[in-house]
XYZ file of C-alpha atoms in Angstrom:
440
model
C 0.000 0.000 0.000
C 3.178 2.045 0.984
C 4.960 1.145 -2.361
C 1.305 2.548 -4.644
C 1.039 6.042 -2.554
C 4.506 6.785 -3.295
C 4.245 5.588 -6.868
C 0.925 7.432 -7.304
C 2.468 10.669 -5.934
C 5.090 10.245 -7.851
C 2.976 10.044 -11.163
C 1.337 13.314 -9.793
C 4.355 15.309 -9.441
C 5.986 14.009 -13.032
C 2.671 15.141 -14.662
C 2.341 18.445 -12.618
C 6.100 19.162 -13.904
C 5.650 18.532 -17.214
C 2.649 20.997 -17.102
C 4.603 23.589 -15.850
C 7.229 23.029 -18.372
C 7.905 25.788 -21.071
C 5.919 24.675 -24.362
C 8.547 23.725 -26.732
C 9.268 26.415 -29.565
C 8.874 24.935 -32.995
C 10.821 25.791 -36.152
C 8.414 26.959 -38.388
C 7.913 27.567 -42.196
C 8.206 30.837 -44.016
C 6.688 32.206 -46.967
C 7.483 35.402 -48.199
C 5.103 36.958 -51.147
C 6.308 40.120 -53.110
C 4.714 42.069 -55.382
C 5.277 45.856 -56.832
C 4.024 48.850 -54.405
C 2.437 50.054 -58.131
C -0.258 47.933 -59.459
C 0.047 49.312 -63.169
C 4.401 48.376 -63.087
C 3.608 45.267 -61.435
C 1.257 44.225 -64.336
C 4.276 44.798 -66.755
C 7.603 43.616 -64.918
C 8.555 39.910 -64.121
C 8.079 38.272 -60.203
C 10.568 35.608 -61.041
C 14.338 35.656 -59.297
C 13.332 38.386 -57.142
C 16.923 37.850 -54.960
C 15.590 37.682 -50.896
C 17.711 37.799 -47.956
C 16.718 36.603 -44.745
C 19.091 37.632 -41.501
C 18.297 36.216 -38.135
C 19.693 39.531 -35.685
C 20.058 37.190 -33.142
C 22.413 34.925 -34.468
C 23.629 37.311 -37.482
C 23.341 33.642 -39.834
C 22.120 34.909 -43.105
C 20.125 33.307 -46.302
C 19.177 34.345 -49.309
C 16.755 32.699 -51.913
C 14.768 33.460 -55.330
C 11.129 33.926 -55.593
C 9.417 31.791 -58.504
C 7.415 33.164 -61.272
C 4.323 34.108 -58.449
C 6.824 36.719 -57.007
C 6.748 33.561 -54.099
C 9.886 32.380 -52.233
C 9.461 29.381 -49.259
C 12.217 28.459 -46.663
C 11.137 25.252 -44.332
C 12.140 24.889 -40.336
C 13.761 28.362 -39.156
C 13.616 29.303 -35.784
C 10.924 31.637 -34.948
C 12.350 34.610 -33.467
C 13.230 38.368 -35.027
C 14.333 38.751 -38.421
C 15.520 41.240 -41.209
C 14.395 40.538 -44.724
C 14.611 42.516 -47.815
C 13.776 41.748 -51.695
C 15.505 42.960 -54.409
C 15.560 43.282 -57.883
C 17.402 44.856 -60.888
C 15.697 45.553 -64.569
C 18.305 46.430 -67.164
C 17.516 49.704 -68.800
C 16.762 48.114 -72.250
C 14.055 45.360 -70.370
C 12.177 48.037 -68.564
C 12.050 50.408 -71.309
C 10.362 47.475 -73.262
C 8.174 45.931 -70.694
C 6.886 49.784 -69.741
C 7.423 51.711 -72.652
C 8.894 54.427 -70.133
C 12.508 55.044 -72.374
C 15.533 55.012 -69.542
C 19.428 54.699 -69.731
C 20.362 53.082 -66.205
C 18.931 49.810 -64.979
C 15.908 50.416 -62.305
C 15.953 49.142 -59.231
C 13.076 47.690 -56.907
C 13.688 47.148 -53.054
C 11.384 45.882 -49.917
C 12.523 45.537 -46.595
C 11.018 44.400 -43.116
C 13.404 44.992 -40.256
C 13.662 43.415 -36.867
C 10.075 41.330 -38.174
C 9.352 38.878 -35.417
C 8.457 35.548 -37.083
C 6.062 33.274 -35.279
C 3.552 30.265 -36.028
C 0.784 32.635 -36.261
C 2.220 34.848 -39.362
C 4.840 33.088 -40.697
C 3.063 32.365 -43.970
C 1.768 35.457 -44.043
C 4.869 37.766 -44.881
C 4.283 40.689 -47.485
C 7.159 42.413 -49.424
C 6.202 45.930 -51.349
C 8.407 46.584 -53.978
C 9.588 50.122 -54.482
C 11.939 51.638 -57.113
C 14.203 54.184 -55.966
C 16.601 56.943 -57.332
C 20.225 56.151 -58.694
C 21.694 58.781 -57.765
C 24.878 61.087 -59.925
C 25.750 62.362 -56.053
C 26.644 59.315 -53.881
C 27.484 59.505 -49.920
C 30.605 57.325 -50.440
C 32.238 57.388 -46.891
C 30.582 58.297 -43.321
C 33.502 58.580 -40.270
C 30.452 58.164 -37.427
C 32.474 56.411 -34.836
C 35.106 58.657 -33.913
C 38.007 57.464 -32.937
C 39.835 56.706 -28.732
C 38.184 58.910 -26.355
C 41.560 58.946 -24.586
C 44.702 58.257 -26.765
C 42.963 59.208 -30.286
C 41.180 62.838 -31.461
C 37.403 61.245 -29.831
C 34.595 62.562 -32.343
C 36.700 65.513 -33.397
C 38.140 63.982 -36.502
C 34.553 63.014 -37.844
C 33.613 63.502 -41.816
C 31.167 62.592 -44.506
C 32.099 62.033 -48.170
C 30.719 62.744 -51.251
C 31.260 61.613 -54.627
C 30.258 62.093 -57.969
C 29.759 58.871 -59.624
C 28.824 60.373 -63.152
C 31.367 60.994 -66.310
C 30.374 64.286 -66.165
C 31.446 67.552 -64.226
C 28.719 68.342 -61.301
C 28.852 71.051 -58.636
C 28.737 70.961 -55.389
C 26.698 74.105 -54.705
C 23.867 74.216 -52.962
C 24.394 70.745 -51.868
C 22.641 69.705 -49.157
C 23.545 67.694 -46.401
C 20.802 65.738 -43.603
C 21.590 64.499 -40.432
C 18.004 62.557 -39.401
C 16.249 62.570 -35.839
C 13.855 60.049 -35.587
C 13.351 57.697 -32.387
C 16.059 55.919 -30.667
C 14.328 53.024 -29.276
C 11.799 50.754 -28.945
C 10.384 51.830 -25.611
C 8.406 55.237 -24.045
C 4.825 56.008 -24.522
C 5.391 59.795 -24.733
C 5.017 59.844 -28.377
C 2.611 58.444 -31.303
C 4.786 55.700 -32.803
C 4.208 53.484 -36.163
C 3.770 49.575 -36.541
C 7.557 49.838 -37.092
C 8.739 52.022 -33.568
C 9.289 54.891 -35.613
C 7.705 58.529 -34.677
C 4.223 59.275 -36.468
C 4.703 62.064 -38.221
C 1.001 62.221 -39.334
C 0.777 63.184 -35.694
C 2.749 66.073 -35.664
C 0.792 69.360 -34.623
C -0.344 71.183 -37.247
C 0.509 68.222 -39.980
C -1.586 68.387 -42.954
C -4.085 66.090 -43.142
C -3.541 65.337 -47.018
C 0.447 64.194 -46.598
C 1.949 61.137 -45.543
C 4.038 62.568 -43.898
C 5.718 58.833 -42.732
C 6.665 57.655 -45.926
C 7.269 60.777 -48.509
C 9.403 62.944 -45.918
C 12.737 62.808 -43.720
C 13.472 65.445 -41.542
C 16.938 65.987 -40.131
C 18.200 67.147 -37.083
C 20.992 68.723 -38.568
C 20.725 70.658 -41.839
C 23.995 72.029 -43.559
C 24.274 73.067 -47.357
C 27.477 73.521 -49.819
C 27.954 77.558 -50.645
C 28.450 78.940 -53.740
C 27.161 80.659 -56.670
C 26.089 77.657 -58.861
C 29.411 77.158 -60.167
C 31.841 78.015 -57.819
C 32.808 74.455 -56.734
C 33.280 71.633 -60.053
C 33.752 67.785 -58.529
C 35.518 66.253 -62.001
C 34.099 62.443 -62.367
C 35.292 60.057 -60.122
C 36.097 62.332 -57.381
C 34.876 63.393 -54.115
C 33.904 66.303 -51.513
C 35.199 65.800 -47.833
C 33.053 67.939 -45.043
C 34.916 67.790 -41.906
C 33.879 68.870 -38.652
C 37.319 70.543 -37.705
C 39.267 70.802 -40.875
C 42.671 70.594 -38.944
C 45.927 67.316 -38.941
C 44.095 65.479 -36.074
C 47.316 63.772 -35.898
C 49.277 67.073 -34.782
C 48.752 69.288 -31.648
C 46.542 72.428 -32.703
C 44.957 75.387 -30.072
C 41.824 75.375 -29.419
C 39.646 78.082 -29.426
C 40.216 79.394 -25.581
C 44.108 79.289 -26.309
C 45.034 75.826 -24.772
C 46.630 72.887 -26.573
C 44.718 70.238 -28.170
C 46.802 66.781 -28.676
C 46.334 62.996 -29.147
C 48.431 60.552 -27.313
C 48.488 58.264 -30.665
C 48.496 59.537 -33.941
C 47.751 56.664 -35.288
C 44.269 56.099 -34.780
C 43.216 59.213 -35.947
C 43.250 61.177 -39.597
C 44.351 64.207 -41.450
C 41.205 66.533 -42.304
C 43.586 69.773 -43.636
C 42.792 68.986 -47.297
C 38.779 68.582 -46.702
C 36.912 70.965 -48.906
C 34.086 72.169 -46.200
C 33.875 72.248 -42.728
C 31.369 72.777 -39.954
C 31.738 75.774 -37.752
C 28.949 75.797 -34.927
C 30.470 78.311 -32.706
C 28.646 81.781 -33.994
C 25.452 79.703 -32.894
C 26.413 78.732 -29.530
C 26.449 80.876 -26.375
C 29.597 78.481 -25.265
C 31.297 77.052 -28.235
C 33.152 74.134 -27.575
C 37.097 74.799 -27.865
C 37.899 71.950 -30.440
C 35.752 73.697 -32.892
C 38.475 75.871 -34.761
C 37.558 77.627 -37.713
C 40.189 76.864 -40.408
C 40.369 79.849 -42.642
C 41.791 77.769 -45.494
C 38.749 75.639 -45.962
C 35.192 77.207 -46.579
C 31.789 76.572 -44.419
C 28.956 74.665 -45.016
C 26.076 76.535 -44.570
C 23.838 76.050 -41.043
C 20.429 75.742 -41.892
C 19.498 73.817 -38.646
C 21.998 72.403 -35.633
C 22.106 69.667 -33.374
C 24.374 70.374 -30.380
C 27.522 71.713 -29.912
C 29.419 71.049 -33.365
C 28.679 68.979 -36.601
C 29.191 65.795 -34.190
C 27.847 62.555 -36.057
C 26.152 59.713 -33.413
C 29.019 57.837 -32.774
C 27.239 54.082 -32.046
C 25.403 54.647 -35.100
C 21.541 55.561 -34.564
C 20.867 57.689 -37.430
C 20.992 58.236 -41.260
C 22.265 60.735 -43.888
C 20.838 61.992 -46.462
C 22.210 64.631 -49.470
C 19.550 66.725 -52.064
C 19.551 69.453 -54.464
C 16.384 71.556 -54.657
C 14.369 71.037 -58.126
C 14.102 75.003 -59.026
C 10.760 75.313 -57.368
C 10.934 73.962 -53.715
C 12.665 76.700 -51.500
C 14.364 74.669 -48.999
C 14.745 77.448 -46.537
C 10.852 77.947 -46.594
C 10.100 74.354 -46.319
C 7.548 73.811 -43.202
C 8.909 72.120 -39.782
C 7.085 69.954 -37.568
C 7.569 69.208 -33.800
C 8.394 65.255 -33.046
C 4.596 64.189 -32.310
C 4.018 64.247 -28.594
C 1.151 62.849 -27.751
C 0.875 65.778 -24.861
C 0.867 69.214 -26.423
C 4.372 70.752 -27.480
C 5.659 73.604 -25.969
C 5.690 76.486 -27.540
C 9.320 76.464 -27.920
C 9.828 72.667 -28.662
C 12.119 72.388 -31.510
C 10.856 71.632 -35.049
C 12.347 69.924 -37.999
C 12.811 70.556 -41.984
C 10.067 68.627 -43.928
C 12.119 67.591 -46.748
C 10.129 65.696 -49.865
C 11.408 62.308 -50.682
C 11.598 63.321 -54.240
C 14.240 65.627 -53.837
C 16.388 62.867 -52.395
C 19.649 62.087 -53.906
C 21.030 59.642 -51.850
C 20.220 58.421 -48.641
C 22.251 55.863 -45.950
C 21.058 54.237 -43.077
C 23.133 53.546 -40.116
C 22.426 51.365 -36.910
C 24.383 49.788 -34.151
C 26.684 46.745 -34.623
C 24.813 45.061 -32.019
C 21.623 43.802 -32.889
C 20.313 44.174 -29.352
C 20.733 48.249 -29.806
C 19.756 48.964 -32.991
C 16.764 51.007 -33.396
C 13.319 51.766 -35.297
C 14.565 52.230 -39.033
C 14.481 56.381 -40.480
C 14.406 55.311 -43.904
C 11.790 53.822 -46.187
C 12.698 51.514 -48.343
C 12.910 53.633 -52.013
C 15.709 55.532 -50.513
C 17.376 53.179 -48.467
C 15.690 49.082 -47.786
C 18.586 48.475 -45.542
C 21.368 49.718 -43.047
C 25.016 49.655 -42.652
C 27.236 50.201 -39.238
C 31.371 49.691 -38.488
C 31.973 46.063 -36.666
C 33.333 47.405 -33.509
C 31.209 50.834 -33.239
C 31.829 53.901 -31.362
C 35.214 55.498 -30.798
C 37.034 52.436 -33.187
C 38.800 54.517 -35.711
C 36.636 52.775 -38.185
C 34.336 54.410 -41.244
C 31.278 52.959 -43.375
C 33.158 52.573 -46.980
C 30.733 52.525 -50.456
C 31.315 49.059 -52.380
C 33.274 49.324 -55.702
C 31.032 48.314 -58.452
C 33.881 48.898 -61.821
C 36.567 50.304 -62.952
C 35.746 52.503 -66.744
C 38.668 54.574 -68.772
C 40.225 54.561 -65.333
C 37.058 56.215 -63.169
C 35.735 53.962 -60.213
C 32.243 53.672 -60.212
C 30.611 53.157 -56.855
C 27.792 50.879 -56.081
C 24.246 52.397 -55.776
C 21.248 49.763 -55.218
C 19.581 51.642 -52.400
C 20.298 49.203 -50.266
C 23.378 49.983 -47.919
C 23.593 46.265 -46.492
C 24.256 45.001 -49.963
C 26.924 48.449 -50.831
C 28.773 49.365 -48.368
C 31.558 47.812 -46.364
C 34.064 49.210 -43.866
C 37.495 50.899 -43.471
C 39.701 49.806 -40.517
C 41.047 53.132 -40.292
C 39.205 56.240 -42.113
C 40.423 56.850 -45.261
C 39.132 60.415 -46.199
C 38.930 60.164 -50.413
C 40.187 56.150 -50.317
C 38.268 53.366 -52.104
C 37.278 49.529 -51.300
């Protein structure tokens, strides 16, 4: 009788643990169906081969597939868990000209992209790609020197730049070139704002936001604003080469004074770069009640132009939670008297909360995404997927010396010719060390 009340408790407290055990996570299958954002292009151009990459954050393991003549691609038994994907295809010039009848002389290319998607049983046959065509630009951001370099032996964010190159055969100028710096939100969490599916601010819900934009997905508005000077023609990039705007235009390899008369050195040279030779620099200091004493003014190199600041100096987010973006105004749009919009609260802004530009997607030249190395910190994507459908970031972020390098696509008469799909996973890579006008 002993022996069957211990074996029956027994039986009791096997089944009670298995009921509180955790139910088992099964691999799942994924479907992924694409299909053009425009219903008339999508009736003319082909589903088939549509290239699809799937990137599990957590793991960083990577796969990429082709969609069949339904625009459909399948992958059995993944792990459910959070994913990037993106979808992309090229059309040469001469195939879309004949499927559409539209006449064009570069190829066109359509991108989609989901990021940080978190695949379960419940929707993983229910995944939906939009594909969007985006502009190839002549102006390409080639090179973006975000992470600064040692906080203690190297120049910190001091020696920061962006580059920008002209990937045509044909002279361009750089005047009245504009430069973006994005704000958008930095995480996932806070309930002080109206957010989108994605984590991203609602612009829609911006005060005093016209009720006939959408303002989401045909805007970016920057934190930082800056444009090239000039009188049209003042300042010829030949084909092939490139524009350097430096925040300090000073050796950052060699001692210098700083602006309240004290000397500003690095312990090693050697993580940091030479920005004497850049063609425009940042000067924040006429804005700022107390400029900071790093921010020289080189009289050797010219100014960008401060349409809108953010902080104390042109100083780029050194882990890498922003974008860029560069644009030219058509001849009608007066960028100067473009509206600005508070970040939508959902209490009431202050009277004196600051606003941001409202700049149209269709001025966009070229846009780049960048996020954290670290999947765990990387935050609600800026950019929609016609200017940019993915992101790009250094390996060992902030304060690393390192810079986001554009992809080489060829090599014609002797000019390199950068690679442009709108999609800065797939074109750029990294330098080790900044390399202000250097290729990869």
């Amino acid at each position: 009788m002993k022996k069957l009340l211990i074996f029956l408790l027994s039986a009791i407290v096997i089944s009670g643990c298995k009921k509180n055990q955790e139910p088992e996570i099964k691999p799942v299958d994924l479907k992924i169906a694409t299909k053009y954002a425009s219903d008339e292009i999508g009736k003319k151009l082909p589903l088939l081969d549509i290239k699809i990459d799937i990137k599990n954050i957590n793991t960083n393991v990577s796969q990429t597939l082709k969609t069949d003549a339904t625009g459909t691609a399948s992958l059995s038994g993944i792990a459910q868990g959070k994913y990037d994907i993106s979808a992309s295809i090229t059309i040469s010039a001469a195939s879309y000209t004949s499927l559409t009848g539209e006449i064009v002389d570069k190829p066109i290319i359509f991108n989609a992209s989901s990021k940080n998607l978190t695949i379960t049983q419940s929707n993983a046959g229910n995944i939906q790609l939009n594909l969007v065509s985006g502009t190839i630009g002549n102006w390409l951001i080639k090179q973006i020197y975000y992470a600064g370099s040692n906080t203690t032996t190297g120049a910190s964010f001091r020696d920061q730049f962006i580059e920008i190159y002209n990937n045509t055969d044909s002279v361009l100028y750089a005047d009245s070139l504009y430069i973006g710096e994005l704000t958008g939100k930095q995480n996932y969490t806070g309930s002080t704002y109206y957010t989108q599916p994605n984590g991203q601010y609602d612009w829609n819900k911006s005060q005093n936001m016209p009720s006939n934009v959408d303002a989401n997905n045909d805007y970016i508005y920057p934190r930082a604003l800056l444009m090239i000077p000039g009188t049209g023609k003042q300042y010829p990039v030949q084909p092939g080469k490139s524009i350097v705007i430096a925040q300090t235009a000073i050796n950052h390899k060699a001692p210098f004074t700083g602006s309240d008369g004290k000397t500003i050195t690095v312990r090693d040279p050697s993580l940091t770069i030479d920005l004497s030779g850049a063609d425009f620099e940042a000067y924040y200091a006429p804005f700022l009640a107390k400029p900071l004493a790093s921010d020289v003014d080189n009289p050797a190199v010219p100014n960008v132009e401060v349409l809108s600041y953010f902080g104390t100096d042109l100083i780029l987010d050194a882990p890498g939670r922003t974008g860029y973006a560069i644009f030219k105004g058509d001849g009608i749009t007066e960028v100067k008297k473009l509206p600005q919009f508070p970040y939508p609260t959902i209490a009431l802004p202050s009277s004196g909360a600051d606003k941001y530009y409202q700049i149209p997607n269709k001025l966009i030249i070229d846009a780049v995404e960048i996020q954290p190395s670290t999947a765990s910190a990387r935050v609600p994507k800026k950019l929609v997927a016609s200017l940019d459908a993915g992101y790009t970031y250094v390996p060992n972020s902030s304060y690393s010396s390192q810079s986001v390098i554009r992809k080489t696509a060829a090599t014609e008469n002797g000019r390199i010719i950068l690679k442009d799909t709108n999609n800065s996973s797939e074109d750029f890579d990294y330098f080790t060390l900044a390399n202000p006008r250097g290729f990869k």
